[in-house]
């Protein structure tokens, strides 16, 4: 039952992040078109540069969200959590959603806040589903791959919790 929940949450998170990626690119494209059509300068900045910057921001943000969605799809397909850098990227995604949610309340409204907090909760829940469920060495009590078991300086390998006995 745990694997079904893990995979389902990861797939739903992947779908939501990919849809959000498309939405971000579309919204930035609309904003770039408005900036280009108004042909107004903001403190002497060229409107074409502002439109190009808006497109670039939309593309980079969309790519970031699509990569995060792809990480969740891979995690669901393998039923294994993402690696270290994948987790860093996904935690960064969660942090960005939290900060944007807090900043979006004033100018955009509570609906945007609710959406961003929902995505934040989904990303965190999906990360928690894959976090810390497997022992580091693959088997209970086994040292991680590449590490030798602990040894006592005078008696050899340490077995159990107490001191080594002869």
PDB file of C-alpha atoms in Angstrom:
ATOM      1  CA  UNK A   1       0.000   0.000   0.000  1.00  0.00           C
ATOM      2  CA  UNK A   2       2.881   2.417   0.748  1.00  0.00           C
ATOM      3  CA  UNK A   3       4.347   2.084  -2.739  1.00  0.00           C
ATOM      4  CA  UNK A   4       0.976   2.868  -4.313  1.00  0.00           C
ATOM      5  CA  UNK A   5       0.600   6.048  -2.274  1.00  0.00           C
ATOM      6  CA  UNK A   6       4.213   7.090  -2.949  1.00  0.00           C
ATOM      7  CA  UNK A   7       3.891   6.609  -6.681  1.00  0.00           C
ATOM      8  CA  UNK A   8       0.482   8.271  -6.881  1.00  0.00           C
ATOM      9  CA  UNK A   9       1.651  11.344  -4.976  1.00  0.00           C
ATOM     10  CA  UNK A  10       4.783  11.585  -7.140  1.00  0.00           C
ATOM     11  CA  UNK A  11       2.783  11.308 -10.380  1.00  0.00           C
ATOM     12  CA  UNK A  12       0.252  13.916  -9.225  1.00  0.00           C
ATOM     13  CA  UNK A  13       3.091  16.260  -8.205  1.00  0.00           C
ATOM     14  CA  UNK A  14       4.752  15.721 -11.589  1.00  0.00           C
ATOM     15  CA  UNK A  15       1.537  16.510 -13.463  1.00  0.00           C
ATOM     16  CA  UNK A  16       0.865  19.641 -11.404  1.00  0.00           C
ATOM     17  CA  UNK A  17       4.431  20.918 -11.840  1.00  0.00           C
ATOM     18  CA  UNK A  18       4.373  20.291 -15.599  1.00  0.00           C
ATOM     19  CA  UNK A  19       1.023  22.104 -15.952  1.00  0.00           C
ATOM     20  CA  UNK A  20       2.400  24.935 -13.857  1.00  0.00           C
ATOM     21  CA  UNK A  21       5.467  25.088 -16.122  1.00  0.00           C
ATOM     22  CA  UNK A  22       3.240  25.547 -19.169  1.00  0.00           C
ATOM     23  CA  UNK A  23       1.177  28.170 -17.327  1.00  0.00           C
ATOM     24  CA  UNK A  24       4.272  30.156 -16.310  1.00  0.00           C
ATOM     25  CA  UNK A  25       5.568  30.230 -19.878  1.00  0.00           C
ATOM     26  CA  UNK A  26       2.161  31.331 -21.206  1.00  0.00           C
ATOM     27  CA  UNK A  27       1.748  34.071 -18.571  1.00  0.00           C
ATOM     28  CA  UNK A  28       5.243  35.407 -19.223  1.00  0.00           C
ATOM     29  CA  UNK A  29       4.564  35.301 -22.963  1.00  0.00           C
ATOM     30  CA  UNK A  30       1.408  37.378 -22.475  1.00  0.00           C
ATOM     31  CA  UNK A  31       3.300  39.872 -20.299  1.00  0.00           C
ATOM     32  CA  UNK A  32       6.113  40.115 -22.867  1.00  0.00           C
ATOM     33  CA  UNK A  33       3.556  40.769 -25.610  1.00  0.00           C
ATOM     34  CA  UNK A  34       1.938  43.564 -23.563  1.00  0.00           C
ATOM     35  CA  UNK A  35       5.318  45.159 -22.854  1.00  0.00           C
ATOM     36  CA  UNK A  36       6.253  44.934 -26.525  1.00  0.00           C
ATOM     37  CA  UNK A  37       2.912  46.338 -27.762  1.00  0.00           C
ATOM     38  CA  UNK A  38       2.852  49.264 -25.334  1.00  0.00           C
ATOM     39  CA  UNK A  39       6.345  50.275 -26.431  1.00  0.00           C
ATOM     40  CA  UNK A  40       6.862  52.206 -23.199  1.00  0.00           C
ATOM     41  CA  UNK A  41      10.159  52.645 -21.429  1.00  0.00           C
ATOM     42  CA  UNK A  42      10.643  52.008 -17.734  1.00  0.00           C
ATOM     43  CA  UNK A  43      13.339  54.358 -16.450  1.00  0.00           C
ATOM     44  CA  UNK A  44      15.042  54.390 -19.856  1.00  0.00           C
ATOM     45  CA  UNK A  45      15.121  50.609 -20.340  1.00  0.00           C
ATOM     46  CA  UNK A  46      14.523  49.519 -23.916  1.00  0.00           C
ATOM     47  CA  UNK A  47      11.056  47.871 -24.237  1.00  0.00           C
ATOM     48  CA  UNK A  48      12.509  45.164 -26.493  1.00  0.00           C
ATOM     49  CA  UNK A  49      14.989  44.218 -23.769  1.00  0.00           C
ATOM     50  CA  UNK A  50      12.193  44.113 -21.203  1.00  0.00           C
ATOM     51  CA  UNK A  51      10.143  41.833 -23.453  1.00  0.00           C
ATOM     52  CA  UNK A  52      13.152  39.579 -24.102  1.00  0.00           C
ATOM     53  CA  UNK A  53      13.874  39.425 -20.365  1.00  0.00           C
ATOM     54  CA  UNK A  54      10.285  38.464 -19.644  1.00  0.00           C
ATOM     55  CA  UNK A  55      10.446  35.669 -22.230  1.00  0.00           C
ATOM     56  CA  UNK A  56      13.752  34.474 -20.760  1.00  0.00           C
ATOM     57  CA  UNK A  57      12.355  34.475 -17.217  1.00  0.00           C
ATOM     58  CA  UNK A  58       9.326  32.517 -18.383  1.00  0.00           C
ATOM     59  CA  UNK A  59      11.485  29.993 -20.216  1.00  0.00           C
ATOM     60  CA  UNK A  60      13.882  29.450 -17.327  1.00  0.00           C
ATOM     61  CA  UNK A  61      11.038  29.182 -14.801  1.00  0.00           C
ATOM     62  CA  UNK A  62       9.137  26.782 -17.040  1.00  0.00           C
ATOM     63  CA  UNK A  63      12.235  24.651 -17.565  1.00  0.00           C
ATOM     64  CA  UNK A  64      12.890  24.571 -13.811  1.00  0.00           C
ATOM     65  CA  UNK A  65       9.339  23.415 -13.066  1.00  0.00           C
ATOM     66  CA  UNK A  66       9.408  20.865 -15.908  1.00  0.00           C
ATOM     67  CA  UNK A  67      12.678  19.387 -14.608  1.00  0.00           C
ATOM     68  CA  UNK A  68      11.167  19.137 -11.109  1.00  0.00           C
ATOM     69  CA  UNK A  69       8.135  17.388 -12.600  1.00  0.00           C
ATOM     70  CA  UNK A  70      10.396  15.012 -14.522  1.00  0.00           C
ATOM     71  CA  UNK A  71      12.266  14.182 -11.298  1.00  0.00           C
ATOM     72  CA  UNK A  72       8.993  13.151  -9.685  1.00  0.00           C
ATOM     73  CA  UNK A  73       8.040  11.069 -12.736  1.00  0.00           C
ATOM     74  CA  UNK A  74      11.364   9.236 -12.600  1.00  0.00           C
ATOM     75  CA  UNK A  75      10.934   8.706  -8.851  1.00  0.00           C
ATOM     76  CA  UNK A  76       7.467   7.255  -9.439  1.00  0.00           C
ATOM     77  CA  UNK A  77       8.665   4.990 -12.256  1.00  0.00           C
ATOM     78  CA  UNK A  78      11.570   3.609 -10.209  1.00  0.00           C
ATOM     79  CA  UNK A  79       9.766   3.833  -6.848  1.00  0.00           C
ATOM     80  CA  UNK A  80      12.935   5.312  -5.440  1.00  0.00           C
ATOM     81  CA  UNK A  81      13.573   8.824  -4.236  1.00  0.00           C
ATOM     82  CA  UNK A  82      15.642  11.271  -6.246  1.00  0.00           C
ATOM     83  CA  UNK A  83      19.364  11.547  -5.593  1.00  0.00           C
ATOM     84  CA  UNK A  84      21.080  14.252  -3.587  1.00  0.00           C
ATOM     85  CA  UNK A  85      20.999  16.935  -6.309  1.00  0.00           C
ATOM     86  CA  UNK A  86      17.464  16.003  -7.259  1.00  0.00           C
ATOM     87  CA  UNK A  87      16.385  16.528  -3.673  1.00  0.00           C
ATOM     88  CA  UNK A  88      18.207  19.863  -3.566  1.00  0.00           C
ATOM     89  CA  UNK A  89      16.356  20.937  -6.711  1.00  0.00           C
ATOM     90  CA  UNK A  90      12.988  19.805  -5.340  1.00  0.00           C
ATOM     91  CA  UNK A  91      13.554  21.478  -1.960  1.00  0.00           C
ATOM     92  CA  UNK A  92      14.460  24.633  -3.888  1.00  0.00           C
ATOM     93  CA  UNK A  93      11.187  24.267  -5.785  1.00  0.00           C
ATOM     94  CA  UNK A  94       9.295  24.032  -2.498  1.00  0.00           C
ATOM     95  CA  UNK A  95      11.080  27.091  -1.096  1.00  0.00           C
ATOM     96  CA  UNK A  96      10.318  29.106  -4.246  1.00  0.00           C
ATOM     97  CA  UNK A  97       6.628  28.169  -3.987  1.00  0.00           C
ATOM     98  CA  UNK A  98       6.563  29.241  -0.339  1.00  0.00           C
ATOM     99  CA  UNK A  99       8.219  32.598  -0.998  1.00  0.00           C
ATOM    100  CA  UNK A 100       6.118  33.309  -4.083  1.00  0.00           C
ATOM    101  CA  UNK A 101       2.978  32.363  -2.192  1.00  0.00           C
ATOM    102  CA  UNK A 102       3.801  34.831   0.558  1.00  0.00           C
ATOM    103  CA  UNK A 103       4.592  37.562  -1.969  1.00  0.00           C
ATOM    104  CA  UNK A 104       1.552  36.866  -4.168  1.00  0.00           C
ATOM    105  CA  UNK A 105      -1.071  37.587  -1.513  1.00  0.00           C
ATOM    106  CA  UNK A 106      -0.967  41.376  -1.933  1.00  0.00           C
ATOM    107  CA  UNK A 107      -0.731  41.940  -5.670  1.00  0.00           C
ATOM    108  CA  UNK A 108      -2.507  38.800  -6.955  1.00  0.00           C
ATOM    109  CA  UNK A 109      -4.825  37.674  -4.169  1.00  0.00           C
ATOM    110  CA  UNK A 110      -5.623  34.804  -1.866  1.00  0.00           C
ATOM    111  CA  UNK A 111      -6.442  32.414  -4.716  1.00  0.00           C
ATOM    112  CA  UNK A 112      -2.845  32.570  -5.944  1.00  0.00           C
ATOM    113  CA  UNK A 113      -1.646  32.085  -2.365  1.00  0.00           C
ATOM    114  CA  UNK A 114      -3.893  29.032  -1.944  1.00  0.00           C
ATOM    115  CA  UNK A 115      -2.695  27.527  -5.226  1.00  0.00           C
ATOM    116  CA  UNK A 116       0.992  28.064  -4.438  1.00  0.00           C
ATOM    117  CA  UNK A 117       0.597  26.684  -0.913  1.00  0.00           C
ATOM    118  CA  UNK A 118      -1.216  23.629  -2.309  1.00  0.00           C
ATOM    119  CA  UNK A 119       1.646  22.971  -4.718  1.00  0.00           C
ATOM    120  CA  UNK A 120       4.122  23.551  -1.880  1.00  0.00           C
ATOM    121  CA  UNK A 121       2.288  20.992   0.262  1.00  0.00           C
ATOM    122  CA  UNK A 122       2.181  18.506  -2.605  1.00  0.00           C
ATOM    123  CA  UNK A 123       5.920  18.848  -3.301  1.00  0.00           C
ATOM    124  CA  UNK A 124       6.799  18.490   0.388  1.00  0.00           C
ATOM    125  CA  UNK A 125       4.442  15.512   0.792  1.00  0.00           C
ATOM    126  CA  UNK A 126       5.979  13.798  -2.246  1.00  0.00           C
ATOM    127  CA  UNK A 127       9.485  14.446  -0.906  1.00  0.00           C
ATOM    128  CA  UNK A 128       8.533  13.041   2.499  1.00  0.00           C
ATOM    129  CA  UNK A 129       7.101   9.913   0.883  1.00  0.00           C
ATOM    130  CA  UNK A 130      10.553   9.050  -0.463  1.00  0.00           C
ATOM    131  CA  UNK A 131      12.622  10.367   2.435  1.00  0.00           C
ATOM    132  CA  UNK A 132      14.512   8.076   4.765  1.00  0.00           C
ATOM    133  CA  UNK A 133      12.607   4.864   4.038  1.00  0.00           C
ATOM    134  CA  UNK A 134      15.611   2.776   3.036  1.00  0.00           C
ATOM    135  CA  UNK A 135      18.620   1.963   5.202  1.00  0.00           C
ATOM    136  CA  UNK A 136      21.872   3.469   4.000  1.00  0.00           C
ATOM    137  CA  UNK A 137      23.595   0.138   3.407  1.00  0.00           C
ATOM    138  CA  UNK A 138      20.652  -1.700   1.910  1.00  0.00           C
ATOM    139  CA  UNK A 139      20.261  -4.105   4.858  1.00  0.00           C
ATOM    140  CA  UNK A 140      19.467  -3.377   8.474  1.00  0.00           C
ATOM    141  CA  UNK A 141      22.687  -2.834  10.407  1.00  0.00           C
ATOM    142  CA  UNK A 142      24.993  -3.213   7.392  1.00  0.00           C
ATOM    143  CA  UNK A 143      27.475  -0.412   6.814  1.00  0.00           C
ATOM    144  CA  UNK A 144      27.063   1.680   3.652  1.00  0.00           C
ATOM    145  CA  UNK A 145      28.810   0.402   0.542  1.00  0.00           C
ATOM    146  CA  UNK A 146      32.534   1.120   0.560  1.00  0.00           C
ATOM    147  CA  UNK A 147      32.850   1.329   4.341  1.00  0.00           C
ATOM    148  CA  UNK A 148      34.391  -1.307   6.545  1.00  0.00           C
ATOM    149  CA  UNK A 149      32.679  -2.413   9.755  1.00  0.00           C
ATOM    150  CA  UNK A 150      33.855  -0.628  12.901  1.00  0.00           C
ATOM    151  CA  UNK A 151      36.854  -2.187  14.615  1.00  0.00           C
ATOM    152  CA  UNK A 152      38.284  -2.081  18.091  1.00  0.00           C
ATOM    153  CA  UNK A 153      41.958  -1.045  18.223  1.00  0.00           C
ATOM    154  CA  UNK A 154      42.944  -4.081  20.322  1.00  0.00           C
ATOM    155  CA  UNK A 155      40.390  -6.841  19.755  1.00  0.00           C
ATOM    156  CA  UNK A 156      39.342  -6.728  16.057  1.00  0.00           C
ATOM    157  CA  UNK A 157      35.825  -6.192  14.734  1.00  0.00           C
ATOM    158  CA  UNK A 158      33.225  -4.861  17.141  1.00  0.00           C
ATOM    159  CA  UNK A 159      30.170  -7.109  17.369  1.00  0.00           C
ATOM    160  CA  UNK A 160      27.067  -5.770  19.104  1.00  0.00           C
ATOM    161  CA  UNK A 161      26.719  -2.646  21.161  1.00  0.00           C
ATOM    162  CA  UNK A 162      29.057  -3.453  24.026  1.00  0.00           C
ATOM    163  CA  UNK A 163      32.838  -3.580  24.185  1.00  0.00           C
ATOM    164  CA  UNK A 164      34.645  -6.386  22.366  1.00  0.00           C
ATOM    165  CA  UNK A 165      35.503  -9.400  24.552  1.00  0.00           C
ATOM    166  CA  UNK A 166      38.050 -12.078  24.042  1.00  0.00           C
TER     167      UNK A 166
END
